[in-house]
Amino acid sequence: MTTVTAPARPATARVDRGHAVGDAVTMAWRNLLNIKRNPQLLVFATIQPVIFVVMFRYVFGGAIQGSLPPGQTYVNFLMPGIFVQTIVFGALTTGVGLADDLSKGLIDRFRSLPMARSAVLVGRTLADFVRNFFVVILMCVVGFIVGWSIGTNVWGLLGCIGIILAFSYSLSWVFAIVGLSVKDAETAQAVSFPILAPLVFASSAFVPVATMPSWLQGWAKNQPVSVVVNAARALTIGGPTSEYVIKALIWIVGIIAVCAPIAVARYRKAV
């Protein structure tokens, strides 16, 4: 059998935009295949979010329903929060993956290949974006099965999905910094949880902020997870939406603007 290989580009040559895009797509595909080959990552990406939906819907729903405004059901309140909680916890995959590649010397090997240096980071964040897309679609299906309904229209649903995916992409850059700043995947996971916990659980994802202690409400109301959850709720339940969506977009753009350059700098230093 004859093996056909593409002509190699010199490692020192300037990589044009077309090659850079192709390299990033190749790295993204490599990361997606790794999820398929690693059952633990597959469970974390698919089965665990389903468990969260069922647990919060049927275990905590009855207790929290009384704190909601009249006429609002807990499942409709819950699902946007579950979406965001899922992509926030899934975002640590970016850091864990980069830390694992770094500890195994793979990033040094990638650097020696005739490929764009940007491909490693862009490919990783792109792969996680694709993974989050399928996870969010799965969550929509599960949500409809447990009684979730859209109070607006299909454009509101698409807007909700879009803003959640954009937020997931911004978080990938946050945890890219974590992954490039520690020595191995286990450390990346351990460091990530103290960041994730206050963002997810001290937010409006699962309960109304008004039920929290007064000293906590300022943080819970204005931190990025709550802002994105509130935007997603407004887009699916109805009511005023522009203020929530604008605040969410400001957070998303701000996170990328701050964290992407830091991640790139850490990557250059790491390799």
PDB file of C-alpha atoms in Angstrom:
ATOM      1  CA  MET A   1       0.000   0.000   0.000  1.00  0.00           C
ATOM      2  CA  THR A   2       1.377   3.383  -0.963  1.00  0.00           C
ATOM      3  CA  THR A   3       1.157   6.174   1.593  1.00  0.00           C
ATOM      4  CA  VAL A   4       0.539   9.619   0.202  1.00  0.00           C
ATOM      5  CA  THR A   5       1.797  12.503   2.281  1.00  0.00           C
ATOM      6  CA  ALA A   6       1.333  16.201   1.774  1.00  0.00           C
ATOM      7  CA  PRO A   7       4.445  18.253   1.049  1.00  0.00           C
ATOM      8  CA  ALA A   8       5.920  19.431   4.324  1.00  0.00           C
ATOM      9  CA  ARG A   9       6.212  23.126   5.050  1.00  0.00           C
ATOM     10  CA  PRO A  10       9.513  24.207   6.536  1.00  0.00           C
ATOM     11  CA  ALA A  11       9.174  24.803  10.266  1.00  0.00           C
ATOM     12  CA  THR A  12      10.751  28.230   9.903  1.00  0.00           C
ATOM     13  CA  ALA A  13       8.510  29.332   7.041  1.00  0.00           C
ATOM     14  CA  ARG A  14       5.842  31.914   7.541  1.00  0.00           C
ATOM     15  CA  VAL A  15       2.482  30.163   7.827  1.00  0.00           C
ATOM     16  CA  ASP A  16      -0.189  31.770   5.676  1.00  0.00           C
ATOM     17  CA  ARG A  17      -3.760  32.207   6.793  1.00  0.00           C
ATOM     18  CA  GLY A  18      -5.097  29.219   4.868  1.00  0.00           C
ATOM     19  CA  HIS A  19      -2.565  26.852   6.392  1.00  0.00           C
ATOM     20  CA  ALA A  20      -3.190  28.313   9.863  1.00  0.00           C
ATOM     21  CA  VAL A  21      -6.923  27.616   9.543  1.00  0.00           C
ATOM     22  CA  GLY A  22      -6.255  24.087   8.299  1.00  0.00           C
ATOM     23  CA  ASP A  23      -3.848  23.431  11.167  1.00  0.00           C
ATOM     24  CA  ALA A  24      -6.398  24.682  13.708  1.00  0.00           C
ATOM     25  CA  VAL A  25      -9.122  22.449  12.241  1.00  0.00           C
ATOM     26  CA  THR A  26      -6.759  19.462  12.330  1.00  0.00           C
ATOM     27  CA  MET A  27      -5.952  20.100  15.994  1.00  0.00           C
ATOM     28  CA  ALA A  28      -9.650  20.517  16.784  1.00  0.00           C
ATOM     29  CA  TRP A  29     -10.413  17.170  15.149  1.00  0.00           C
ATOM     30  CA  ARG A  30      -7.595  15.542  17.122  1.00  0.00           C
ATOM     31  CA  ASN A  31      -9.095  16.861  20.388  1.00  0.00           C
ATOM     32  CA  LEU A  32     -12.589  15.683  19.459  1.00  0.00           C
ATOM     33  CA  LEU A  33     -11.270  12.184  18.723  1.00  0.00           C
ATOM     34  CA  ASN A  34      -9.635  12.188  22.134  1.00  0.00           C
ATOM     35  CA  ILE A  35     -13.048  12.717  23.760  1.00  0.00           C
ATOM     36  CA  LYS A  36     -14.413   9.736  21.854  1.00  0.00           C
ATOM     37  CA  ARG A  37     -11.506   7.547  22.961  1.00  0.00           C
ATOM     38  CA  ASN A  38     -11.698   8.625  26.597  1.00  0.00           C
ATOM     39  CA  PRO A  39     -14.886   7.262  28.224  1.00  0.00           C
ATOM     40  CA  GLN A  40     -14.465   9.506  31.275  1.00  0.00           C
ATOM     41  CA  LEU A  41     -14.622  12.650  29.163  1.00  0.00           C
ATOM     42  CA  LEU A  42     -17.592  11.265  27.233  1.00  0.00           C
ATOM     43  CA  VAL A  43     -19.516  10.598  30.456  1.00  0.00           C
ATOM     44  CA  PHE A  44     -18.674  14.054  31.784  1.00  0.00           C
ATOM     45  CA  ALA A  45     -19.820  15.678  28.541  1.00  0.00           C
ATOM     46  CA  THR A  46     -23.108  13.787  28.087  1.00  0.00           C
ATOM     47  CA  ILE A  47     -24.397  11.625  30.927  1.00  0.00           C
ATOM     48  CA  GLN A  48     -23.565  13.891  33.857  1.00  0.00           C
ATOM     49  CA  PRO A  49     -25.552  16.900  32.518  1.00  0.00           C
ATOM     50  CA  VAL A  50     -28.577  14.628  32.026  1.00  0.00           C
ATOM     51  CA  ILE A  51     -28.303  13.508  35.663  1.00  0.00           C
ATOM     52  CA  PHE A  52     -28.213  17.150  36.783  1.00  0.00           C
ATOM     53  CA  VAL A  53     -31.391  17.923  34.815  1.00  0.00           C
ATOM     54  CA  VAL A  54     -33.314  15.007  36.290  1.00  0.00           C
ATOM     55  CA  MET A  55     -32.011  15.589  39.816  1.00  0.00           C
ATOM     56  CA  PHE A  56     -32.804  19.307  39.994  1.00  0.00           C
ATOM     57  CA  ARG A  57     -36.105  18.910  38.147  1.00  0.00           C
ATOM     58  CA  TYR A  58     -37.546  16.196  40.366  1.00  0.00           C
ATOM     59  CA  VAL A  59     -35.573  16.408  43.636  1.00  0.00           C
ATOM     60  CA  PHE A  60     -35.234  20.145  44.271  1.00  0.00           C
ATOM     61  CA  GLY A  61     -38.021  21.469  42.050  1.00  0.00           C
ATOM     62  CA  GLY A  62     -40.790  21.105  44.601  1.00  0.00           C
ATOM     63  CA  ALA A  63     -38.856  22.954  47.301  1.00  0.00           C
ATOM     64  CA  ILE A  64     -37.848  25.873  45.065  1.00  0.00           C
ATOM     65  CA  GLN A  65     -41.129  26.309  43.170  1.00  0.00           C
ATOM     66  CA  GLY A  66     -42.636  28.392  45.990  1.00  0.00           C
ATOM     67  CA  SER A  67     -39.920  31.050  45.685  1.00  0.00           C
ATOM     68  CA  LEU A  68     -40.667  31.745  42.018  1.00  0.00           C
ATOM     69  CA  PRO A  69     -43.046  34.422  40.677  1.00  0.00           C
ATOM     70  CA  PRO A  70     -46.651  33.282  40.211  1.00  0.00           C
ATOM     71  CA  GLY A  71     -47.207  31.455  36.940  1.00  0.00           C
ATOM     72  CA  GLN A  72     -43.545  30.523  36.422  1.00  0.00           C
ATOM     73  CA  THR A  73     -42.616  26.849  36.558  1.00  0.00           C
ATOM     74  CA  TYR A  74     -39.347  25.656  38.023  1.00  0.00           C
ATOM     75  CA  VAL A  75     -38.403  23.604  34.959  1.00  0.00           C
ATOM     76  CA  ASN A  76     -38.557  26.728  32.775  1.00  0.00           C
ATOM     77  CA  PHE A  77     -36.540  28.615  35.376  1.00  0.00           C
ATOM     78  CA  LEU A  78     -34.064  25.735  35.726  1.00  0.00           C
ATOM     79  CA  MET A  79     -33.109  24.825  32.164  1.00  0.00           C
ATOM     80  CA  PRO A  80     -31.147  27.997  31.263  1.00  0.00           C
ATOM     81  CA  GLY A  81     -29.246  27.557  34.524  1.00  0.00           C
ATOM     82  CA  ILE A  82     -28.507  23.919  33.730  1.00  0.00           C
ATOM     83  CA  PHE A  83     -27.249  24.916  30.274  1.00  0.00           C
ATOM     84  CA  VAL A  84     -24.806  27.418  31.732  1.00  0.00           C
ATOM     85  CA  GLN A  85     -23.783  25.150  34.600  1.00  0.00           C
ATOM     86  CA  THR A  86     -22.992  22.403  32.103  1.00  0.00           C
ATOM     87  CA  ILE A  87     -20.789  24.536  29.877  1.00  0.00           C
ATOM     88  CA  VAL A  88     -19.041  26.117  32.878  1.00  0.00           C
ATOM     89  CA  PHE A  89     -18.035  22.734  34.288  1.00  0.00           C
ATOM     90  CA  GLY A  90     -17.255  21.504  30.791  1.00  0.00           C
ATOM     91  CA  ALA A  91     -14.909  24.443  30.252  1.00  0.00           C
ATOM     92  CA  LEU A  92     -12.307  22.920  32.544  1.00  0.00           C
ATOM     93  CA  THR A  93     -11.754  20.363  29.746  1.00  0.00           C
ATOM     94  CA  THR A  94      -9.763  23.062  27.976  1.00  0.00           C
ATOM     95  CA  GLY A  95      -7.387  23.498  30.882  1.00  0.00           C
ATOM     96  CA  VAL A  96      -7.116  19.800  31.659  1.00  0.00           C
ATOM     97  CA  GLY A  97      -6.403  18.969  28.009  1.00  0.00           C
ATOM     98  CA  LEU A  98      -3.724  21.627  27.605  1.00  0.00           C
ATOM     99  CA  ALA A  99      -2.076  20.678  30.897  1.00  0.00           C
ATOM    100  CA  ASP A 100      -2.056  17.024  29.848  1.00  0.00           C
ATOM    101  CA  ASP A 101      -0.487  17.809  26.466  1.00  0.00           C
ATOM    102  CA  LEU A 102       2.070  20.035  28.137  1.00  0.00           C
ATOM    103  CA  SER A 103       3.066  17.475  30.783  1.00  0.00           C
ATOM    104  CA  LYS A 104       3.466  14.730  28.153  1.00  0.00           C
ATOM    105  CA  GLY A 105       5.639  16.901  25.923  1.00  0.00           C
ATOM    106  CA  LEU A 106       3.099  16.901  23.091  1.00  0.00           C
ATOM    107  CA  ILE A 107       3.084  20.676  22.783  1.00  0.00           C
ATOM    108  CA  ASP A 108       6.870  20.608  22.285  1.00  0.00           C
ATOM    109  CA  ARG A 109       6.332  18.046  19.530  1.00  0.00           C
ATOM    110  CA  PHE A 110       3.633  20.186  17.939  1.00  0.00           C
ATOM    111  CA  ARG A 111       6.024  23.116  17.998  1.00  0.00           C
ATOM    112  CA  SER A 112       8.606  21.120  16.047  1.00  0.00           C
ATOM    113  CA  LEU A 113       6.094  20.393  13.285  1.00  0.00           C
ATOM    114  CA  PRO A 114       5.566  22.701  10.291  1.00  0.00           C
ATOM    115  CA  MET A 115       2.298  24.082  11.652  1.00  0.00           C
ATOM    116  CA  ALA A 116       0.950  27.390  12.883  1.00  0.00           C
ATOM    117  CA  ARG A 117       1.703  28.000  16.546  1.00  0.00           C
ATOM    118  CA  SER A 118      -1.817  29.357  17.001  1.00  0.00           C
ATOM    119  CA  ALA A 119      -3.282  25.978  15.978  1.00  0.00           C
ATOM    120  CA  VAL A 120      -2.841  24.400  19.417  1.00  0.00           C
ATOM    121  CA  LEU A 121      -4.856  27.006  21.323  1.00  0.00           C
ATOM    122  CA  VAL A 122      -7.372  27.733  18.561  1.00  0.00           C
ATOM    123  CA  GLY A 123      -7.863  24.016  17.880  1.00  0.00           C
ATOM    124  CA  ARG A 124      -8.445  23.286  21.562  1.00  0.00           C
ATOM    125  CA  THR A 125     -10.982  26.081  22.048  1.00  0.00           C
ATOM    126  CA  LEU A 126     -12.702  25.208  18.750  1.00  0.00           C
ATOM    127  CA  ALA A 127     -13.011  21.537  19.742  1.00  0.00           C
ATOM    128  CA  ASP A 128     -14.532  22.499  23.080  1.00  0.00           C
ATOM    129  CA  PHE A 129     -16.950  24.828  21.298  1.00  0.00           C
ATOM    130  CA  VAL A 130     -18.115  21.961  19.051  1.00  0.00           C
ATOM    131  CA  ARG A 131     -18.440  19.660  22.057  1.00  0.00           C
ATOM    132  CA  ASN A 132     -20.492  22.262  23.906  1.00  0.00           C
ATOM    133  CA  PHE A 133     -22.756  22.683  20.884  1.00  0.00           C
ATOM    134  CA  PHE A 134     -23.735  19.014  20.932  1.00  0.00           C
ATOM    135  CA  VAL A 135     -24.074  19.006  24.723  1.00  0.00           C
ATOM    136  CA  VAL A 136     -26.438  21.999  24.622  1.00  0.00           C
ATOM    137  CA  ILE A 137     -28.538  20.340  21.905  1.00  0.00           C
ATOM    138  CA  LEU A 138     -28.702  17.196  24.050  1.00  0.00           C
ATOM    139  CA  MET A 139     -29.775  19.307  27.035  1.00  0.00           C
ATOM    140  CA  CYS A 140     -32.535  20.886  24.940  1.00  0.00           C
ATOM    141  CA  VAL A 141     -33.893  17.441  24.081  1.00  0.00           C
ATOM    142  CA  VAL A 142     -33.740  16.319  27.709  1.00  0.00           C
ATOM    143  CA  GLY A 143     -35.348  19.576  28.815  1.00  0.00           C
ATOM    144  CA  PHE A 144     -38.293  19.120  26.476  1.00  0.00           C
ATOM    145  CA  ILE A 145     -38.714  15.544  27.756  1.00  0.00           C
ATOM    146  CA  VAL A 146     -38.974  16.738  31.399  1.00  0.00           C
ATOM    147  CA  GLY A 147     -41.472  19.483  30.548  1.00  0.00           C
ATOM    148  CA  TRP A 148     -39.436  22.535  29.499  1.00  0.00           C
ATOM    149  CA  SER A 149     -41.390  24.901  27.265  1.00  0.00           C
ATOM    150  CA  ILE A 150     -40.400  28.007  25.337  1.00  0.00           C
ATOM    151  CA  GLY A 151     -42.461  31.075  26.193  1.00  0.00           C
ATOM    152  CA  THR A 152     -41.119  33.174  23.315  1.00  0.00           C
ATOM    153  CA  ASN A 153     -40.412  31.702  19.870  1.00  0.00           C
ATOM    154  CA  VAL A 154     -37.792  29.794  17.915  1.00  0.00           C
ATOM    155  CA  TRP A 155     -35.644  32.932  17.588  1.00  0.00           C
ATOM    156  CA  GLY A 156     -35.593  33.281  21.333  1.00  0.00           C
ATOM    157  CA  LEU A 157     -34.457  29.668  21.660  1.00  0.00           C
ATOM    158  CA  LEU A 158     -31.735  30.154  19.042  1.00  0.00           C
ATOM    159  CA  GLY A 159     -30.621  33.341  20.773  1.00  0.00           C
ATOM    160  CA  CYS A 160     -30.442  31.478  24.077  1.00  0.00           C
ATOM    161  CA  ILE A 161     -28.299  28.725  22.535  1.00  0.00           C
ATOM    162  CA  GLY A 162     -26.091  31.275  20.771  1.00  0.00           C
ATOM    163  CA  ILE A 163     -25.350  33.335  23.866  1.00  0.00           C
ATOM    164  CA  ILE A 164     -24.625  30.210  25.928  1.00  0.00           C
ATOM    165  CA  LEU A 165     -22.204  28.895  23.287  1.00  0.00           C
ATOM    166  CA  ALA A 166     -20.488  32.276  23.075  1.00  0.00           C
ATOM    167  CA  PHE A 167     -20.071  32.232  26.849  1.00  0.00           C
ATOM    168  CA  SER A 168     -18.634  28.713  26.669  1.00  0.00           C
ATOM    169  CA  TYR A 169     -16.043  29.901  24.161  1.00  0.00           C
ATOM    170  CA  SER A 170     -15.011  32.782  26.408  1.00  0.00           C
ATOM    171  CA  LEU A 171     -14.595  30.404  29.362  1.00  0.00           C
ATOM    172  CA  SER A 172     -12.341  28.161  27.293  1.00  0.00           C
ATOM    173  CA  TRP A 173      -9.788  30.983  27.259  1.00  0.00           C
ATOM    174  CA  VAL A 174     -10.050  31.374  31.038  1.00  0.00           C
ATOM    175  CA  PHE A 175      -9.217  27.726  31.636  1.00  0.00           C
ATOM    176  CA  ALA A 176      -6.589  27.714  28.904  1.00  0.00           C
ATOM    177  CA  ILE A 177      -4.661  30.049  31.209  1.00  0.00           C
ATOM    178  CA  VAL A 178      -5.107  27.564  34.062  1.00  0.00           C
ATOM    179  CA  GLY A 179      -3.978  24.622  31.945  1.00  0.00           C
ATOM    180  CA  LEU A 180      -0.861  26.432  30.755  1.00  0.00           C
ATOM    181  CA  SER A 181       0.050  27.565  34.270  1.00  0.00           C
ATOM    182  CA  VAL A 182       0.156  24.202  36.082  1.00  0.00           C
ATOM    183  CA  LYS A 183       2.273  21.078  35.776  1.00  0.00           C
ATOM    184  CA  ASP A 184      -0.299  18.378  34.964  1.00  0.00           C
ATOM    185  CA  ALA A 185      -3.964  17.596  34.284  1.00  0.00           C
ATOM    186  CA  GLU A 186      -4.751  16.636  37.882  1.00  0.00           C
ATOM    187  CA  THR A 187      -3.498  19.967  39.150  1.00  0.00           C
ATOM    188  CA  ALA A 188      -5.470  21.805  36.468  1.00  0.00           C
ATOM    189  CA  GLN A 189      -8.658  20.084  37.621  1.00  0.00           C
ATOM    190  CA  ALA A 190      -7.921  20.806  41.284  1.00  0.00           C
ATOM    191  CA  VAL A 191      -7.173  24.482  40.609  1.00  0.00           C
ATOM    192  CA  SER A 192     -10.262  24.910  38.436  1.00  0.00           C
ATOM    193  CA  PHE A 193     -12.849  23.859  41.022  1.00  0.00           C
ATOM    194  CA  PRO A 194     -12.345  26.865  43.371  1.00  0.00           C
ATOM    195  CA  ILE A 195     -12.987  29.048  40.326  1.00  0.00           C
ATOM    196  CA  LEU A 196     -16.054  27.086  39.203  1.00  0.00           C
ATOM    197  CA  ALA A 197     -17.810  26.652  42.544  1.00  0.00           C
ATOM    198  CA  PRO A 198     -18.553  30.308  43.421  1.00  0.00           C
ATOM    199  CA  LEU A 199     -19.465  31.056  39.817  1.00  0.00           C
ATOM    200  CA  VAL A 200     -22.015  28.250  39.511  1.00  0.00           C
ATOM    201  CA  PHE A 201     -23.495  27.819  42.970  1.00  0.00           C
ATOM    202  CA  ALA A 202     -23.487  31.473  44.085  1.00  0.00           C
ATOM    203  CA  SER A 203     -25.537  32.489  41.070  1.00  0.00           C
ATOM    204  CA  SER A 204     -29.085  32.630  39.773  1.00  0.00           C
ATOM    205  CA  ALA A 205     -28.652  29.309  37.960  1.00  0.00           C
ATOM    206  CA  PHE A 206     -30.748  27.211  40.356  1.00  0.00           C
ATOM    207  CA  VAL A 207     -32.493  29.567  42.784  1.00  0.00           C
ATOM    208  CA  PRO A 208     -33.657  33.198  42.701  1.00  0.00           C
ATOM    209  CA  VAL A 209     -31.001  35.606  43.946  1.00  0.00           C
ATOM    210  CA  ALA A 210     -33.587  37.190  46.286  1.00  0.00           C
ATOM    211  CA  THR A 211     -33.554  34.020  48.425  1.00  0.00           C
ATOM    212  CA  MET A 212     -29.840  34.427  49.218  1.00  0.00           C
ATOM    213  CA  PRO A 213     -28.333  36.381  52.146  1.00  0.00           C
ATOM    214  CA  SER A 214     -28.124  40.107  51.461  1.00  0.00           C
ATOM    215  CA  TRP A 215     -24.307  40.126  51.628  1.00  0.00           C
ATOM    216  CA  LEU A 216     -24.176  37.558  48.825  1.00  0.00           C
ATOM    217  CA  GLN A 217     -26.797  39.044  46.525  1.00  0.00           C
ATOM    218  CA  GLY A 218     -24.520  41.724  45.041  1.00  0.00           C
ATOM    219  CA  TRP A 219     -22.050  39.118  43.798  1.00  0.00           C
ATOM    220  CA  ALA A 220     -24.726  36.629  42.762  1.00  0.00           C
ATOM    221  CA  LYS A 221     -26.632  39.188  40.733  1.00  0.00           C
ATOM    222  CA  ASN A 222     -23.744  40.706  38.773  1.00  0.00           C
ATOM    223  CA  GLN A 223     -21.242  37.900  38.239  1.00  0.00           C
ATOM    224  CA  PRO A 224     -20.996  36.512  34.672  1.00  0.00           C
ATOM    225  CA  VAL A 225     -22.801  33.202  35.190  1.00  0.00           C
ATOM    226  CA  SER A 226     -25.884  34.942  36.612  1.00  0.00           C
ATOM    227  CA  VAL A 227     -25.834  37.561  33.867  1.00  0.00           C
ATOM    228  CA  VAL A 228     -25.708  34.930  31.109  1.00  0.00           C
ATOM    229  CA  VAL A 229     -28.347  32.765  32.831  1.00  0.00           C
ATOM    230  CA  ASN A 230     -30.667  35.769  33.152  1.00  0.00           C
ATOM    231  CA  ALA A 231     -30.187  36.577  29.466  1.00  0.00           C
ATOM    232  CA  ALA A 232     -30.959  32.985  28.494  1.00  0.00           C
ATOM    233  CA  ARG A 233     -34.080  33.003  30.683  1.00  0.00           C
ATOM    234  CA  ALA A 234     -35.310  36.255  29.187  1.00  0.00           C
ATOM    235  CA  LEU A 235     -34.853  34.837  25.691  1.00  0.00           C
ATOM    236  CA  THR A 236     -36.829  31.669  26.469  1.00  0.00           C
ATOM    237  CA  ILE A 237     -39.381  32.744  29.099  1.00  0.00           C
ATOM    238  CA  GLY A 238     -40.159  36.222  27.765  1.00  0.00           C
ATOM    239  CA  GLY A 239     -40.243  39.761  29.067  1.00  0.00           C
ATOM    240  CA  PRO A 240     -37.584  42.486  28.694  1.00  0.00           C
ATOM    241  CA  THR A 241     -34.470  40.998  27.093  1.00  0.00           C
ATOM    242  CA  SER A 242     -32.216  43.723  25.679  1.00  0.00           C
ATOM    243  CA  GLU A 243     -30.641  44.773  28.994  1.00  0.00           C
ATOM    244  CA  TYR A 244     -29.850  41.184  29.975  1.00  0.00           C
ATOM    245  CA  VAL A 245     -28.450  40.295  26.554  1.00  0.00           C
ATOM    246  CA  ILE A 246     -26.278  43.424  26.353  1.00  0.00           C
ATOM    247  CA  LYS A 247     -24.803  42.761  29.807  1.00  0.00           C
ATOM    248  CA  ALA A 248     -24.097  39.150  28.862  1.00  0.00           C
ATOM    249  CA  LEU A 249     -22.374  40.175  25.628  1.00  0.00           C
ATOM    250  CA  ILE A 250     -20.250  42.702  27.505  1.00  0.00           C
ATOM    251  CA  TRP A 251     -19.091  39.980  29.881  1.00  0.00           C
ATOM    252  CA  ILE A 252     -18.365  37.574  27.011  1.00  0.00           C
ATOM    253  CA  VAL A 253     -16.379  40.084  24.957  1.00  0.00           C
ATOM    254  CA  GLY A 254     -14.579  41.340  28.054  1.00  0.00           C
ATOM    255  CA  ILE A 255     -13.520  37.840  29.144  1.00  0.00           C
ATOM    256  CA  ILE A 256     -12.146  37.019  25.685  1.00  0.00           C
ATOM    257  CA  ALA A 257     -10.400  40.395  25.359  1.00  0.00           C
ATOM    258  CA  VAL A 258      -8.637  39.933  28.695  1.00  0.00           C
ATOM    259  CA  CYS A 259      -8.006  36.191  28.814  1.00  0.00           C
ATOM    260  CA  ALA A 260      -7.102  35.337  25.200  1.00  0.00           C
ATOM    261  CA  PRO A 261      -3.938  37.528  25.156  1.00  0.00           C
ATOM    262  CA  ILE A 262      -2.917  36.157  28.561  1.00  0.00           C
ATOM    263  CA  ALA A 263      -3.417  32.579  27.341  1.00  0.00           C
ATOM    264  CA  VAL A 264      -1.351  33.280  24.225  1.00  0.00           C
ATOM    265  CA  ALA A 265       1.431  34.789  26.354  1.00  0.00           C
ATOM    266  CA  ARG A 266       1.371  31.769  28.694  1.00  0.00           C
ATOM    267  CA  TYR A 267       1.500  29.441  25.709  1.00  0.00           C
ATOM    268  CA  ARG A 268       4.534  31.192  24.255  1.00  0.00           C
ATOM    269  CA  LYS A 269       6.262  31.009  27.607  1.00  0.00           C
ATOM    270  CA  ALA A 270       5.320  27.352  28.104  1.00  0.00           C
ATOM    271  CA  VAL A 271       6.762  26.259  24.770  1.00  0.00           C
TER     272      VAL A 271
END
